[in-house]
């Protein structure tokens, strides 16, 4: 094949679908959403400038306030637990002993089960009358828990089921652990350090950057991941306790056709995420000073 | 002492595996129970008179065959298109100047930080202007943009580890970029390609949001929406609901088992994520 295009021009063409496609399908829609947050827009008539009216409406809406609170509680509880779980599982299952490849595959598997199927399976597990979870708890004398029909336990249930879909974090932690040179542990052993000391002095500081990077990505993924369970299992109920931000945005935009308010909700949520990230970074840099 | 520790380690690992596989096992067991029979008040692990007919029955109850066909069509289009666009972009990225590489890296990381919900409103508008709402292309569209920046980055990291002299030599011999990509780069990226195949398959096979937002014509409904319809049809018919969930899950598990050797074995994990 004789090409008339220079090598570099060909490379640019290779990039075209990715760059232009991402612009059309992701970046332009995301920017347009930011713009429309300051307008009155119902997707049919052209947008009308509305200043901060959407934000005022949002903060005066009890539903939006409940949704924001549920989302923040979900993130503050679920993300630390997901990160701890992924790290503990990676520490336990990084071994090269027999069958451990199989154990690692088992831990990864729930992550790739289709979300709707996964939600329906958990709907059954949480069934207060016949579900396996209450049967299991019953063995320990724990009385029937309402799970998805009580606001407090519904929130706990959604967090609980999210703890099994940590495959991505698990794999990244495995790689992070593999990247720690064995020589560090060998010299710690020579110095008579216990496993516990070796973990806090060697493993944890070296894996921390990976944990941080993962938690930032997990904020976005875990939040987005609430949509399907909330939609399929509870449709935001009971008493809107599981109307997490993505479902709120969906309802505002596609049930009420209030694109402006939906976009404003999105901006507020994104600012909350940025604040959470800044908060985490602040805490972690504090640790560095004390050490 | 050492034996006890190794024994405990194995026992804990087995307990974890059981815990993570239990929901699937329960779903499979429940899917075979007799429809309409009162649910037992203890957990049946595996019903004695397994009703395999439940699986056929849901195909009569809702147009399951059509949902299945649509889902398969979406995957059959999206996976090869993604492999093409992601590997081309990753290849080009690894061959460009350092400055261009850094720019594209920042572009990709920023893309990763955009929450899915923030594109819903206007992707709907753009698909509508393009006349793609209610077509299969509304579901496949992201494949033309490599589906996820992560896939481009996986290829980029893979190709960057190939000594640049290899491509340089081919270029001096008059090879075009297309030839280098196809003859040299792709064969060196089998592990990455398998990883991207699994992840892309899962992404489109599981996609619930896109059909909910962009598909209104029942002729184009896919399995995830079908399962939701089955649930609305009879929300307490657990054997049938679980059968639907199992039908959706089995292809993913089969693909995962066939390819996991490449995906989760000690070396390919490093291949996939090591930025070397």
Coordinates of C-alpha atoms in Angstrom, one line a residue:
Chain A
X1 CA 0.0 0.0 0.0
X2 CA 1.4 3.3 -1.0
X3 CA 0.2 6.2 1.0
X4 CA 0.3 9.8 -0.1
X5 CA -0.3 11.1 3.3
X6 CA 2.7 11.8 5.6
X7 CA 3.1 9.5 8.5
X8 CA 2.2 12.2 11.0
X9 CA -0.9 13.1 9.0
X10 CA -2.0 9.5 9.2
X11 CA -1.5 9.4 12.9
X12 CA -3.7 12.5 13.2
X13 CA -6.4 10.8 11.3
X14 CA -6.2 7.8 13.6
X15 CA -6.9 10.1 16.5
X16 CA -9.9 11.8 14.8
X17 CA -12.7 9.4 15.8
X18 CA -11.6 9.4 19.5
X19 CA -11.1 13.2 19.7
X20 CA -14.0 14.4 17.6
X21 CA -16.3 11.7 18.9
X22 CA -15.6 12.6 22.5
X23 CA -16.1 16.3 21.7
X24 CA -19.5 15.6 20.2
X25 CA -20.7 12.9 22.6
X26 CA -19.2 14.0 25.9
X27 CA -17.5 17.4 26.0
X28 CA -20.0 19.6 24.1
X29 CA -23.0 18.0 26.0
X30 CA -21.2 18.5 29.3
X31 CA -20.4 22.2 28.5
X32 CA -23.9 22.8 27.2
X33 CA -25.3 21.5 30.5
X34 CA -23.2 24.0 32.4
X35 CA -24.6 26.8 30.2
X36 CA -28.2 25.7 30.4
X37 CA -28.1 25.7 34.2
X38 CA -28.4 29.5 34.1
X39 CA -31.5 29.4 31.8
X40 CA -35.1 28.3 31.7
X41 CA -35.1 25.4 29.3
X42 CA -37.6 22.6 28.6
X43 CA -35.9 21.0 25.6
X44 CA -38.6 22.3 23.2
X45 CA -38.6 26.1 23.3
X46 CA -35.2 27.9 23.1
X47 CA -33.5 28.5 26.4
X48 CA -34.3 31.8 28.2
X49 CA -31.7 33.5 30.5
X50 CA -32.7 32.9 34.1
X51 CA -29.6 33.9 36.1
X52 CA -29.3 31.9 39.3
X53 CA -33.1 31.1 39.5
X54 CA -32.5 27.4 39.0
X55 CA -30.1 27.3 41.9
X56 CA -32.5 29.1 44.1
X57 CA -35.3 26.7 43.1
X58 CA -33.0 23.8 43.8
X59 CA -32.1 24.9 47.3
X60 CA -35.8 25.6 48.1
X61 CA -36.8 22.2 46.9
X62 CA -37.2 19.7 49.8
X63 CA -36.7 16.8 47.3
X64 CA -33.4 18.2 46.1
X65 CA -32.1 18.8 49.6
X66 CA -33.0 15.2 50.6
X67 CA -31.3 13.9 47.4
X68 CA -28.2 15.9 48.0
X69 CA -28.0 14.7 51.6
X70 CA -28.5 11.0 50.6
X71 CA -25.8 11.3 47.9
X72 CA -23.3 12.8 50.3
X73 CA -24.0 10.2 53.0
X74 CA -23.7 7.5 50.4
X75 CA -20.4 8.7 49.1
X76 CA -18.9 9.4 52.6
X77 CA -19.8 5.9 53.8
X78 CA -19.5 3.8 50.7
X79 CA -16.2 5.1 49.3
X80 CA -14.0 4.5 52.4
X81 CA -15.6 1.1 52.8
X82 CA -15.1 0.2 49.1
X83 CA -11.4 1.4 49.3
X84 CA -10.8 -0.5 52.5
X85 CA -12.5 -3.6 51.1
X86 CA -10.5 -3.5 47.9
X87 CA -7.2 -3.1 49.8
X88 CA -7.9 -5.9 52.3
X89 CA -9.0 -8.3 49.5
X90 CA -5.9 -7.4 47.5
X91 CA -3.6 -8.0 50.5
X92 CA -5.3 -11.3 51.2
X93 CA -5.5 -12.6 47.7
X94 CA -2.3 -11.3 46.1
X95 CA -0.6 -14.7 47.0
X96 CA 0.8 -16.9 44.3
X97 CA -0.4 -20.0 46.2
X98 CA -2.6 -22.5 44.3
X99 CA -6.2 -21.6 43.5
X100 CA -5.6 -17.9 44.2
X101 CA -6.2 -16.9 40.6
X102 CA -9.6 -18.4 41.0
X103 CA -10.3 -16.5 44.2
X104 CA -9.3 -13.3 42.5
X105 CA -11.6 -14.0 39.6
X106 CA -14.5 -14.7 42.0
X107 CA -14.0 -11.3 43.7
X108 CA -13.9 -9.5 40.3
X109 CA -17.0 -11.3 39.0
X110 CA -19.8 -9.3 40.6
X111 CA -18.3 -6.1 39.1
X112 CA -19.1 -7.3 35.6
X113 CA -22.6 -8.7 36.3
X114 CA -25.1 -6.5 34.3
X115 CA -26.4 -3.8 36.6
X116 CA -30.1 -4.5 36.1
X117 CA -29.6 -8.3 36.7
X118 CA -27.5 -7.5 39.8
X119 CA -30.2 -5.1 41.1
X120 CA -32.9 -7.7 40.7
X121 CA -30.8 -10.4 42.4
X122 CA -30.3 -8.0 45.4
X123 CA -34.0 -7.1 45.4
X124 CA -34.6 -10.8 46.1
X125 CA -31.8 -11.0 48.7
X126 CA -33.2 -8.0 50.6
X127 CA -36.8 -9.4 50.4
X128 CA -38.0 -8.9 54.0
X129 CA -40.2 -12.1 54.1
X130 CA -38.5 -14.7 51.9
X131 CA -35.1 -13.2 51.1
X132 CA -31.9 -15.1 52.0
X133 CA -30.4 -12.2 54.0
X134 CA -33.1 -12.1 56.6
X135 CA -33.1 -15.9 56.8
X136 CA -29.4 -15.7 57.4
X137 CA -29.7 -13.0 60.0
X138 CA -32.5 -14.9 61.6
X139 CA -30.1 -17.7 62.4
X140 CA -28.3 -15.2 64.7
X141 CA -31.6 -14.1 66.3
X142 CA -31.7 -10.8 64.4
X143 CA -35.4 -10.0 63.8
X144 CA -36.8 -9.3 60.4
X145 CA -35.4 -6.1 58.9
X146 CA -37.5 -4.1 56.5
X147 CA -34.5 -3.3 54.2
X148 CA -35.8 -1.5 51.1
X149 CA -39.1 -0.3 52.6
X150 CA -37.6 1.7 55.5
X151 CA -35.6 4.9 54.6
X152 CA -32.7 4.3 56.9
X153 CA -32.2 0.6 56.0
X154 CA -32.8 1.3 52.3
X155 CA -29.8 3.6 52.3
X156 CA -27.7 0.9 54.2
X157 CA -28.9 -1.7 51.7
X158 CA -27.8 0.2 48.7
X159 CA -24.4 0.9 50.3
X160 CA -24.0 -2.8 51.3
X161 CA -24.6 -4.1 47.8
X162 CA -22.2 -1.5 46.3
X163 CA -19.4 -3.1 48.4
X164 CA -19.4 -6.2 46.2
X165 CA -18.7 -4.3 43.0
X166 CA -15.1 -3.2 43.7
X167 CA -13.3 -5.2 41.0
X168 CA -11.7 -2.2 39.4
X169 CA -10.2 -0.9 42.7
X170 CA -9.2 -4.5 43.6
X171 CA -7.2 -4.9 40.4
X172 CA -5.5 -1.6 40.7
X173 CA -4.6 -2.3 44.3
X174 CA -3.1 -5.7 43.3
X175 CA -0.9 -3.9 40.8
X176 CA 0.0 -1.3 43.4
X177 CA 1.1 -4.0 45.8
X178 CA 3.1 -5.8 43.1
X179 CA 5.0 -2.6 42.4
X180 CA 6.4 -2.5 46.0
X181 CA 9.9 -3.9 45.8
X182 CA 10.3 -7.1 47.8
X183 CA 13.7 -5.9 49.1
X184 CA 11.8 -3.4 51.4
X185 CA 10.1 -6.3 53.2
X186 CA 13.3 -8.3 53.3
X187 CA 15.2 -5.6 55.0
X188 CA 12.3 -5.0 57.4
X189 CA 12.4 -8.6 58.3
X190 CA 16.1 -8.5 59.0
X191 CA 15.4 -5.5 61.3
X192 CA 12.9 -7.7 63.2
X193 CA 9.8 -5.7 62.1
X194 CA 6.4 -7.5 62.7
X195 CA 4.0 -7.9 59.8
X196 CA 1.8 -5.2 61.4
X197 CA 4.7 -2.7 61.5
X198 CA 5.8 -3.7 57.9
X199 CA 2.2 -2.9 56.7
X200 CA 2.1 0.6 58.3
X201 CA 5.7 1.5 57.6
X202 CA 6.0 0.1 54.0
X203 CA 2.8 -1.1 52.4
X204 CA 0.4 1.7 53.5
X205 CA 2.6 4.7 52.6
X206 CA 3.4 3.2 49.2
X207 CA -0.1 2.2 48.3
X208 CA -1.6 5.5 49.6
X209 CA -1.2 7.4 46.2
X210 CA -3.1 4.5 44.5
X211 CA -5.9 4.7 47.1
X212 CA -6.2 8.4 46.6
X213 CA -6.3 8.2 42.8
X214 CA -8.9 5.4 43.1
X215 CA -11.1 7.3 45.5
X216 CA -11.3 10.3 43.2
X217 CA -12.4 8.0 40.3
X218 CA -14.6 6.1 42.6
X219 CA -16.5 9.2 43.6
X220 CA -17.6 9.6 40.0
X221 CA -18.2 5.8 39.4
X222 CA -19.9 5.0 42.6
X223 CA -22.2 8.0 42.3
X224 CA -23.1 7.1 38.7
X225 CA -23.5 3.5 39.8
X226 CA -26.4 4.4 42.1
X227 CA -28.7 5.1 39.2
X228 CA -29.6 1.6 38.2
X229 CA -30.2 0.2 41.7
X230 CA -32.2 3.3 42.7
X231 CA -34.2 3.1 39.4
X232 CA -34.9 -0.6 39.4
X233 CA -35.1 -1.5 43.1
X234 CA -36.7 1.5 44.9
X235 CA -37.3 4.1 42.3
X236 CA -35.9 6.6 44.7
X237 CA -38.0 5.6 47.7
X238 CA -39.0 5.1 50.4
X239 CA -39.6 8.7 51.2
X240 CA -37.0 9.7 48.6
X241 CA -34.2 8.2 50.8
X242 CA -32.6 6.6 47.7
X243 CA -33.2 9.4 45.2
X244 CA -29.5 9.9 44.6
X245 CA -28.2 12.7 42.4
X246 CA -28.3 10.8 39.1
X247 CA -31.9 9.8 39.6
X248 CA -32.9 13.3 40.7
X249 CA -31.3 14.7 37.5
X250 CA -33.1 12.1 35.4
X251 CA -36.4 12.9 37.0
X252 CA -36.0 16.7 36.7
X253 CA -35.0 16.4 33.1
X254 CA -37.0 13.6 31.6
X255 CA -40.1 13.5 33.9
X256 CA -40.5 17.3 34.5
X257 CA -38.6 18.5 31.4
X258 CA -36.9 21.1 33.6
X259 CA -33.4 20.9 31.9
X260 CA -32.3 24.1 33.6
X261 CA -32.9 22.8 37.1
X262 CA -31.4 19.4 36.2
X263 CA -28.3 21.1 35.0
X264 CA -28.1 23.2 38.1
X265 CA -28.4 20.0 40.3
X266 CA -25.5 18.6 38.3
X267 CA -23.3 21.6 38.9
X268 CA -24.1 21.6 42.6
X269 CA -23.2 17.8 42.8
X270 CA -20.0 18.4 40.9
X271 CA -19.0 21.2 43.3
X272 CA -19.7 18.8 46.2
X273 CA -17.4 16.2 44.7
X274 CA -14.7 18.8 44.2
X275 CA -15.1 19.8 47.9
X276 CA -14.9 16.2 49.0
X277 CA -11.7 15.7 47.0
X278 CA -10.2 18.9 48.4
X279 CA -11.1 17.7 51.9
X280 CA -9.5 14.3 51.4
X281 CA -6.3 16.0 50.0
X282 CA -6.2 18.3 53.0
X283 CA -6.5 15.5 55.5
X284 CA -3.8 13.5 53.7
X285 CA -1.3 16.3 53.5
X286 CA -1.8 16.8 57.2
X287 CA -0.6 13.3 57.8
X288 CA 2.5 14.0 55.9
X289 CA 3.3 16.9 58.2
X290 CA 3.0 14.8 61.4
X291 CA 5.1 12.0 60.1
Chain B
X1 CA 2.8 -23.1 62.9
X2 CA 3.5 -22.3 59.3
X3 CA 1.0 -25.0 58.2
X4 CA -1.7 -23.5 60.3
X5 CA -1.1 -20.1 58.9
X6 CA -1.2 -21.3 55.3
X7 CA -4.3 -23.3 56.2
X8 CA -6.0 -20.3 57.6
X9 CA -5.1 -18.2 54.6
X10 CA -6.7 -20.8 52.3
X11 CA -9.8 -21.0 54.5
X12 CA -10.2 -17.2 54.5
X13 CA -9.8 -17.0 50.7
X14 CA -12.4 -19.8 50.2
X15 CA -14.8 -17.9 52.5
X16 CA -14.4 -14.7 50.5
X17 CA -15.0 -16.6 47.2
X18 CA -18.1 -18.2 48.6
X19 CA -19.4 -14.8 49.8
X20 CA -18.8 -13.2 46.4
X21 CA -20.4 -16.1 44.5
X22 CA -23.3 -16.6 46.8
X23 CA -25.7 -14.0 45.2
X24 CA -25.3 -15.7 41.8
X25 CA -25.8 -19.1 43.3
X26 CA -29.0 -18.0 45.0
X27 CA -30.2 -16.4 41.8
X28 CA -29.7 -19.7 39.9
X29 CA -31.3 -21.8 42.6
X30 CA -34.3 -19.5 42.8
X31 CA -34.7 -19.4 39.0
X32 CA -35.5 -23.1 39.0
X33 CA -38.3 -23.0 41.6
X34 CA -41.9 -23.8 40.7
X35 CA -43.7 -20.7 39.6
X36 CA -46.6 -19.9 41.8
X37 CA -45.6 -22.3 44.6
X38 CA -45.5 -20.5 48.0
X39 CA -41.9 -19.4 48.8
X40 CA -40.4 -21.7 51.4
X41 CA -39.6 -20.2 54.8
X42 CA -36.1 -21.6 54.8
X43 CA -33.6 -21.1 52.1
X44 CA -33.7 -23.8 49.4
X45 CA -30.2 -24.1 48.0
X46 CA -31.3 -26.1 44.9
X47 CA -34.9 -27.1 44.3
X48 CA -35.5 -30.8 44.1
X49 CA -37.8 -30.5 41.1
X50 CA -35.8 -28.0 39.1
X51 CA -38.1 -26.2 36.6
X52 CA -35.9 -25.6 33.6
X53 CA -39.1 -24.6 31.8
X54 CA -39.0 -21.3 33.6
X55 CA -36.4 -20.2 31.1
X56 CA -38.6 -21.0 28.1
X57 CA -41.6 -19.4 29.8
X58 CA -40.1 -15.9 30.1
X59 CA -39.6 -15.9 26.3
X60 CA -43.3 -16.4 25.9
X61 CA -44.2 -13.8 28.6
X62 CA -42.2 -10.9 27.1
X63 CA -40.5 -10.6 23.7
X64 CA -37.3 -11.9 25.2
X65 CA -35.9 -13.2 21.9
X66 CA -36.1 -9.7 20.3
X67 CA -34.4 -8.1 23.3
X68 CA -31.7 -10.7 23.1
X69 CA -31.3 -10.2 19.4
X70 CA -31.0 -6.4 19.9
X71 CA -28.5 -6.8 22.7
X72 CA -26.4 -9.2 20.6
X73 CA -26.5 -6.8 17.7
X74 CA -25.4 -3.8 19.8
X75 CA -22.5 -5.8 21.2
X76 CA -21.6 -7.2 17.7
X77 CA -21.3 -3.6 16.4
X78 CA -19.8 -1.9 19.5
X79 CA -17.0 -4.3 20.3
X80 CA -15.2 -4.3 16.9
X81 CA -15.8 -0.6 16.4
X82 CA -14.3 0.1 19.9
X83 CA -11.3 -2.1 19.3
X84 CA -10.7 -0.2 16.0
X85 CA -11.1 3.3 17.3
X86 CA -9.3 2.7 20.7
X87 CA -6.3 0.9 19.3
X88 CA -5.9 3.4 16.5
X89 CA -6.0 6.3 18.9
X90 CA -3.7 4.6 21.4
X91 CA -1.3 3.8 18.6
X92 CA -1.2 7.4 17.3
X93 CA -0.9 8.8 20.8
X94 CA 2.2 6.6 21.5
X95 CA 3.9 7.8 18.2
X96 CA 3.3 11.5 18.5
X97 CA 5.7 14.0 20.1
X98 CA 6.0 14.1 23.9
X99 CA 4.1 17.4 24.0
X100 CA 1.2 16.0 22.0
X101 CA 1.2 12.8 24.2
X102 CA 0.9 14.9 27.3
X103 CA -1.9 17.0 25.9
X104 CA -3.9 13.8 24.9
X105 CA -3.2 12.3 28.3
X106 CA -4.7 15.4 30.0
X107 CA -7.6 15.3 27.6
X108 CA -8.3 11.6 28.4
X109 CA -8.0 12.1 32.2
X110 CA -10.4 15.0 32.1
X111 CA -12.8 12.9 30.1
X112 CA -12.6 10.2 32.8
X113 CA -13.6 12.8 35.4
X114 CA -16.9 13.8 33.6
X115 CA -19.8 12.1 35.3
X116 CA -22.1 10.1 33.0
X117 CA -25.2 12.0 34.1
X118 CA -23.7 15.3 32.8
X119 CA -24.0 14.3 29.2
X120 CA -27.5 12.8 29.4
X121 CA -29.4 16.0 28.6
X122 CA -27.5 17.1 25.5
X123 CA -26.5 13.8 24.1
X124 CA -30.2 13.3 23.9
X125 CA -30.5 16.6 21.9
X126 CA -27.5 15.8 19.7
X127 CA -28.8 12.3 18.9
X128 CA -32.1 13.9 18.2
X129 CA -30.6 16.4 15.7
X130 CA -28.7 13.6 14.0
X131 CA -31.9 11.7 13.7
X132 CA -30.4 8.8 15.7
X133 CA -33.0 8.5 18.5
X134 CA -34.9 5.2 18.4
X135 CA -32.2 3.6 16.2
X136 CA -29.6 1.1 17.2
X137 CA -26.9 3.8 16.6
X138 CA -28.1 5.7 19.7
X139 CA -26.9 2.7 21.7
X140 CA -23.7 2.1 19.7
X141 CA -22.6 5.8 19.2
X142 CA -20.0 5.9 22.0
X143 CA -18.0 3.1 20.3
X144 CA -17.1 5.5 17.5
X145 CA -15.3 7.6 20.2
X146 CA -13.5 4.5 21.6
X147 CA -16.3 3.9 24.3
X148 CA -14.1 5.0 27.2
X149 CA -10.8 7.0 27.4
X150 CA -9.6 4.1 29.6
X151 CA -9.4 1.8 26.6
X152 CA -7.3 4.3 24.6
X153 CA -5.0 4.7 27.6
X154 CA -4.6 0.9 27.9
X155 CA -3.5 0.7 24.3
X156 CA -1.3 3.7 24.7
X157 CA 0.5 2.3 27.7
X158 CA 0.9 -1.0 25.9
X159 CA 2.3 0.5 22.7
X160 CA 4.6 2.8 24.6
X161 CA 6.5 -0.2 26.0
X162 CA 7.3 -1.3 22.5
X163 CA 10.8 -0.1 21.6
X164 CA 10.3 2.9 19.3
X165 CA 13.1 1.7 17.0
X166 CA 10.8 -1.1 15.9
X167 CA 8.3 1.4 14.4
X168 CA 11.1 3.7 13.2
X169 CA 12.7 0.9 11.2
X170 CA 9.4 -0.1 9.6
X171 CA 8.8 3.5 8.7
X172 CA 12.2 3.8 7.0
X173 CA 11.4 0.7 5.0
X174 CA 8.4 2.7 3.7
X175 CA 5.7 1.2 5.9
X176 CA 2.6 3.4 6.3
X177 CA 1.2 4.1 9.8
X178 CA -1.7 1.8 9.0
X179 CA 0.8 -1.0 8.2
X180 CA 2.8 -0.4 11.4
X181 CA -0.4 -0.4 13.4
X182 CA -1.7 -3.7 11.9
X183 CA 1.5 -5.7 11.4
X184 CA 3.6 -4.6 14.4
X185 CA 1.5 -2.9 17.1
X186 CA -1.7 -5.0 17.2
X187 CA 0.0 -8.4 17.4
X188 CA 2.0 -7.0 20.4
X189 CA -1.1 -6.0 22.2
X190 CA -3.1 -9.3 22.5
X191 CA -3.5 -9.0 26.3
X192 CA -4.8 -5.5 26.1
X193 CA -7.2 -6.4 23.3
X194 CA -8.6 -9.3 25.3
X195 CA -9.1 -7.0 28.3
X196 CA -10.8 -4.3 26.1
X197 CA -13.0 -7.0 24.5
X198 CA -14.3 -8.1 28.0
X199 CA -14.8 -4.6 29.3
X200 CA -16.5 -3.3 26.1
X201 CA -18.8 -6.3 26.0
X202 CA -19.8 -5.7 29.6
X203 CA -20.3 -2.0 29.0
X204 CA -22.7 -2.4 26.2
X205 CA -24.4 -5.7 27.3
X206 CA -25.2 -4.1 30.7
X207 CA -26.1 -0.6 29.4
X208 CA -29.4 0.3 31.0
X209 CA -29.2 4.1 30.9
X210 CA -28.9 4.6 27.1
X211 CA -32.0 2.6 26.1
X212 CA -34.0 4.2 28.9
X213 CA -33.0 7.7 27.7
X214 CA -32.8 7.3 23.9
X215 CA -35.0 4.4 22.9
X216 CA -38.8 4.7 22.9
X217 CA -39.7 2.2 20.2
X218 CA -40.1 -1.2 21.8
X219 CA -38.7 -2.8 18.6
X220 CA -35.2 -1.6 19.7
X221 CA -35.4 -2.5 23.4
X222 CA -32.4 -4.5 24.7
X223 CA -32.2 -7.1 27.5
X224 CA -31.6 -4.7 30.4
X225 CA -34.8 -2.9 29.6
X226 CA -36.5 -6.2 28.9
X227 CA -35.6 -7.4 32.4
X228 CA -37.1 -4.2 33.9
X229 CA -40.3 -4.8 31.8
X230 CA -40.4 -8.4 33.2
X231 CA -40.1 -6.9 36.7
X232 CA -43.0 -4.5 36.1
X233 CA -45.0 -7.3 34.6
X234 CA -45.0 -9.4 37.8
X235 CA -42.8 -7.9 40.5
X236 CA -43.1 -10.9 42.9
X237 CA -42.6 -13.8 40.4
X238 CA -39.1 -14.4 41.7
X239 CA -38.4 -17.6 39.8
X240 CA -39.0 -15.9 36.5
X241 CA -37.2 -12.7 37.5
X242 CA -34.2 -14.7 38.5
X243 CA -34.3 -16.7 35.3
X244 CA -34.1 -13.3 33.4
X245 CA -31.2 -12.2 35.6
X246 CA -29.4 -15.5 34.9
X247 CA -29.9 -15.2 31.1
X248 CA -28.4 -11.7 31.2
X249 CA -25.5 -12.8 33.4
X250 CA -24.4 -16.1 31.8
X251 CA -22.9 -14.7 28.6
X252 CA -20.7 -12.3 30.7
X253 CA -19.6 -15.2 33.0
X254 CA -18.8 -17.5 30.0
X255 CA -16.7 -14.7 28.3
X256 CA -15.0 -14.0 31.6
X257 CA -14.1 -17.6 32.2
X258 CA -12.8 -18.1 28.7
X259 CA -10.7 -15.0 28.8
X260 CA -9.9 -14.6 32.5
X261 CA -6.7 -16.6 32.1
X262 CA -5.3 -13.7 30.1
X263 CA -7.1 -11.1 32.2
X264 CA -6.4 -11.9 35.8
X265 CA -3.4 -14.1 35.7
X266 CA -0.4 -12.6 37.5
X267 CA 1.3 -11.3 34.4
X268 CA -1.5 -9.8 32.3
X269 CA -2.8 -7.7 35.2
X270 CA 0.6 -6.1 35.1
X271 CA 0.4 -5.8 31.3
X272 CA -2.9 -4.1 31.5
X273 CA -2.2 -1.5 34.2
X274 CA 1.6 -1.2 34.4
X275 CA 2.4 2.2 33.0
X276 CA 6.1 1.1 32.5

